[in-house]
C-alpha atoms as a PDB file:
ATOM      1  CA  UNK A   1      83.006 118.557  79.350  1.00  0.00           C
ATOM      2  CA  UNK A   2      84.399 120.073  82.542  1.00  0.00           C
ATOM      3  CA  UNK A   3      87.366 122.320  81.642  1.00  0.00           C
ATOM      4  CA  UNK A   4      89.447 120.899  84.483  1.00  0.00           C
ATOM      5  CA  UNK A   5      89.344 117.295  83.248  1.00  0.00           C
ATOM      6  CA  UNK A   6      89.637 118.104  79.548  1.00  0.00           C
ATOM      7  CA  UNK A   7      92.746 116.267  78.252  1.00  0.00           C
ATOM      8  CA  UNK A   8      94.360 119.505  77.045  1.00  0.00           C
ATOM      9  CA  UNK A   9      94.123 120.912  80.597  1.00  0.00           C
ATOM     10  CA  UNK A  10      94.997 117.785  82.555  1.00  0.00           C
ATOM     11  CA  UNK A  11      98.640 118.775  83.097  1.00  0.00           C
ATOM     12  CA  UNK A  12      97.478 122.093  84.550  1.00  0.00           C
ATOM     13  CA  UNK A  13      94.828 120.521  86.785  1.00  0.00           C
ATOM     14  CA  UNK A  14      97.194 117.883  88.172  1.00  0.00           C
ATOM     15  CA  UNK A  15      99.870 120.516  88.728  1.00  0.00           C
ATOM     16  CA  UNK A  16      97.480 122.859  90.555  1.00  0.00           C
ATOM     17  CA  UNK A  17      96.366 120.112  92.944  1.00  0.00           C
ATOM     18  CA  UNK A  18      99.862 118.885  93.760  1.00  0.00           C
ATOM     19  CA  UNK A  19     101.644 122.243  93.796  1.00  0.00           C
ATOM     20  CA  UNK A  20      98.991 123.887  95.998  1.00  0.00           C
ATOM     21  CA  UNK A  21      99.217 121.047  98.539  1.00  0.00           C
ATOM     22  CA  UNK A  22     103.005 121.246  98.571  1.00  0.00           C
ATOM     23  CA  UNK A  23     102.867 125.055  98.790  1.00  0.00           C
ATOM     24  CA  UNK A  24     100.895 124.986 102.029  1.00  0.00           C
ATOM     25  CA  UNK A  25     103.038 122.209 103.480  1.00  0.00           C
ATOM     26  CA  UNK A  26     106.199 124.193 102.651  1.00  0.00           C
ATOM     27  CA  UNK A  27     104.668 127.356 104.052  1.00  0.00           C
ATOM     28  CA  UNK A  28     103.226 126.059 107.303  1.00  0.00           C
ATOM     29  CA  UNK A  29     104.525 122.562 108.122  1.00  0.00           C
ATOM     30  CA  UNK A  30     107.591 121.681 105.988  1.00  0.00           C
ATOM     31  CA  UNK A  31     108.521 118.778 108.263  1.00  0.00           C
ATOM     32  CA  UNK A  32     105.132 117.078 107.683  1.00  0.00           C
ATOM     33  CA  UNK A  33     106.246 115.135 104.590  1.00  0.00           C
ATOM     34  CA  UNK A  34     109.913 116.007 104.367  1.00  0.00           C
ATOM     35  CA  UNK A  35     112.952 115.351 106.536  1.00  0.00           C
ATOM     36  CA  UNK A  36     113.758 119.018 107.214  1.00  0.00           C
ATOM     37  CA  UNK A  37     114.277 120.963 110.409  1.00  0.00           C
ATOM     38  CA  UNK A  38     113.162 124.573 110.056  1.00  0.00           C
ATOM     39  CA  UNK A  39     114.339 126.499 113.092  1.00  0.00           C
ATOM     40  CA  UNK A  40     115.087 130.167 112.393  1.00  0.00           C
ATOM     41  CA  UNK A  41     112.696 132.882 111.268  1.00  0.00           C
ATOM     42  CA  UNK A  42     114.821 133.264 108.115  1.00  0.00           C
ATOM     43  CA  UNK A  43     114.264 129.593 107.286  1.00  0.00           C
ATOM     44  CA  UNK A  44     110.515 129.970 107.821  1.00  0.00           C
ATOM     45  CA  UNK A  45     110.648 133.072 105.619  1.00  0.00           C
ATOM     46  CA  UNK A  46     112.330 131.137 102.801  1.00  0.00           C
ATOM     47  CA  UNK A  47     109.662 128.427 102.919  1.00  0.00           C
ATOM     48  CA  UNK A  48     106.864 131.017 102.967  1.00  0.00           C
ATOM     49  CA  UNK A  49     108.430 132.699  99.913  1.00  0.00           C
ATOM     50  CA  UNK A  50     108.511 129.341  98.110  1.00  0.00           C
ATOM     51  CA  UNK A  51     104.861 128.894  99.083  1.00  0.00           C
ATOM     52  CA  UNK A  52     104.081 132.271  97.508  1.00  0.00           C
ATOM     53  CA  UNK A  53     105.812 131.370  94.247  1.00  0.00           C
ATOM     54  CA  UNK A  54     103.964 128.042  94.107  1.00  0.00           C
ATOM     55  CA  UNK A  55     100.603 129.757  94.727  1.00  0.00           C
ATOM     56  CA  UNK A  56     101.355 132.370  92.047  1.00  0.00           C
ATOM     57  CA  UNK A  57     102.173 129.749  89.409  1.00  0.00           C
ATOM     58  CA  UNK A  58      99.144 127.666  90.383  1.00  0.00           C
ATOM     59  CA  UNK A  59      96.985 130.768  89.962  1.00  0.00           C
ATOM     60  CA  UNK A  60      98.350 131.304  86.451  1.00  0.00           C
ATOM     61  CA  UNK A  61      97.598 127.682  85.568  1.00  0.00           C
ATOM     62  CA  UNK A  62      94.068 128.075  86.934  1.00  0.00           C
ATOM     63  CA  UNK A  63      93.570 131.170  84.793  1.00  0.00           C
ATOM     64  CA  UNK A  64      94.885 129.207  81.800  1.00  0.00           C
ATOM     65  CA  UNK A  65      92.155 126.623  82.323  1.00  0.00           C
ATOM     66  CA  UNK A  66      89.265 129.043  82.713  1.00  0.00           C
ATOM     67  CA  UNK A  67      90.431 131.670  80.171  1.00  0.00           C
ATOM     68  CA  UNK A  68      91.456 130.095  76.858  1.00  0.00           C
ATOM     69  CA  UNK A  69      93.588 133.053  75.778  1.00  0.00           C
ATOM     70  CA  UNK A  70      95.953 132.341  78.705  1.00  0.00           C
ATOM     71  CA  UNK A  71      96.230 128.598  78.025  1.00  0.00           C
ATOM     72  CA  UNK A  72      99.493 128.803  76.074  1.00  0.00           C
ATOM     73  CA  UNK A  73     101.155 131.005  78.684  1.00  0.00           C
ATOM     74  CA  UNK A  74      99.941 128.701  81.455  1.00  0.00           C
ATOM     75  CA  UNK A  75     101.166 125.611  79.615  1.00  0.00           C
ATOM     76  CA  UNK A  76     104.603 127.060  78.843  1.00  0.00           C
ATOM     77  CA  UNK A  77     105.025 128.263  82.439  1.00  0.00           C
ATOM     78  CA  UNK A  78     103.904 124.857  83.698  1.00  0.00           C
ATOM     79  CA  UNK A  79     106.461 123.054  81.561  1.00  0.00           C
ATOM     80  CA  UNK A  80     109.243 125.444  82.622  1.00  0.00           C
ATOM     81  CA  UNK A  81     108.264 125.193  86.293  1.00  0.00           C
ATOM     82  CA  UNK A  82     108.288 121.381  86.194  1.00  0.00           C
ATOM     83  CA  UNK A  83     111.488 121.096  84.182  1.00  0.00           C
ATOM     84  CA  UNK A  84     113.155 123.516  86.595  1.00  0.00           C
ATOM     85  CA  UNK A  85     112.153 121.368  89.551  1.00  0.00           C
ATOM     86  CA  UNK A  86     113.193 118.141  87.798  1.00  0.00           C
ATOM     87  CA  UNK A  87     116.515 119.622  86.676  1.00  0.00           C
ATOM     88  CA  UNK A  88     117.298 120.771  90.219  1.00  0.00           C
ATOM     89  CA  UNK A  89     116.406 117.364  91.603  1.00  0.00           C
ATOM     90  CA  UNK A  90     118.567 115.581  89.012  1.00  0.00           C
ATOM     91  CA  UNK A  91     121.515 117.862  89.845  1.00  0.00           C
ATOM     92  CA  UNK A  92     120.965 117.076  93.533  1.00  0.00           C
ATOM     93  CA  UNK A  93     120.795 113.369  92.747  1.00  0.00           C
ATOM     94  CA  UNK A  94     124.160 113.562  90.982  1.00  0.00           C
ATOM     95  CA  UNK A  95     125.920 115.756  93.547  1.00  0.00           C
ATOM     96  CA  UNK A  96     124.179 114.952  96.837  1.00  0.00           C
ATOM     97  CA  UNK A  97     123.007 111.358  96.489  1.00  0.00           C
ATOM     98  CA  UNK A  98     119.662 109.597  96.454  1.00  0.00           C
ATOM     99  CA  UNK A  99     116.882 111.485  98.269  1.00  0.00           C
ATOM    100  CA  UNK A 100     113.806 110.034  99.947  1.00  0.00           C
ATOM    101  CA  UNK A 101     111.208 108.191  97.900  1.00  0.00           C
ATOM    102  CA  UNK A 102     108.797 111.127  97.818  1.00  0.00           C
ATOM    103  CA  UNK A 103     111.412 113.251  95.995  1.00  0.00           C
ATOM    104  CA  UNK A 104     112.286 110.462  93.555  1.00  0.00           C
ATOM    105  CA  UNK A 105     108.596 110.045  92.730  1.00  0.00           C
ATOM    106  CA  UNK A 106     108.289 113.818  92.479  1.00  0.00           C
ATOM    107  CA  UNK A 107     111.072 113.928  89.894  1.00  0.00           C
ATOM    108  CA  UNK A 108     109.365 111.276  87.783  1.00  0.00           C
ATOM    109  CA  UNK A 109     106.028 113.082  88.071  1.00  0.00           C
ATOM    110  CA  UNK A 110     107.601 116.404  87.122  1.00  0.00           C
ATOM    111  CA  UNK A 111     109.208 114.896  84.029  1.00  0.00           C
ATOM    112  CA  UNK A 112     105.917 113.279  83.001  1.00  0.00           C
ATOM    113  CA  UNK A 113     104.130 116.625  83.386  1.00  0.00           C
ATOM    114  CA  UNK A 114     106.828 118.376  81.306  1.00  0.00           C
ATOM    115  CA  UNK A 115     106.420 115.960  78.428  1.00  0.00           C
ATOM    116  CA  UNK A 116     102.623 116.020  78.652  1.00  0.00           C
ATOM    117  CA  UNK A 117     102.585 119.838  78.682  1.00  0.00           C
ATOM    118  CA  UNK A 118     104.824 120.001  75.607  1.00  0.00           C
ATOM    119  CA  UNK A 119     102.711 117.338  73.904  1.00  0.00           C
ATOM    120  CA  UNK A 120      99.527 119.319  74.577  1.00  0.00           C
ATOM    121  CA  UNK A 121     101.184 122.554  73.465  1.00  0.00           C
ATOM    122  CA  UNK A 122     102.284 120.975  70.180  1.00  0.00           C
ATOM    123  CA  UNK A 123      98.830 119.476  69.602  1.00  0.00           C
ATOM    124  CA  UNK A 124      97.109 122.775  70.366  1.00  0.00           C
ATOM    125  CA  UNK A 125      99.411 124.641  67.951  1.00  0.00           C
ATOM    126  CA  UNK A 126      98.648 122.186  65.125  1.00  0.00           C
ATOM    127  CA  UNK A 127      94.860 122.432  65.557  1.00  0.00           C
END
């Protein structure tokens, strides 16, 4: 079975695909999918830094798929990354109001990935 579609790696594979796409959009064209206006060099710099963090985490998840000894680290980092995003979005929802549909769907997806990552981690530990 292909390592990337193996059920125990599915959370990592899905995360890599989505996070890498978002990374490059944030880094080079943040207004493509999102209602943001990036004007200053400092703002572009912030988005490029976010892109770098997203690429770094995606790289760790990729390594976790291809090198079994890094799977646990990749899975824990994936769960923490997604719960961090979801937590921030929930705080924004409470304090700032309802965002666009893409962010609401993102929050749901992030929460699903958190639970799936923890589920896979627990299953892997019991095997």
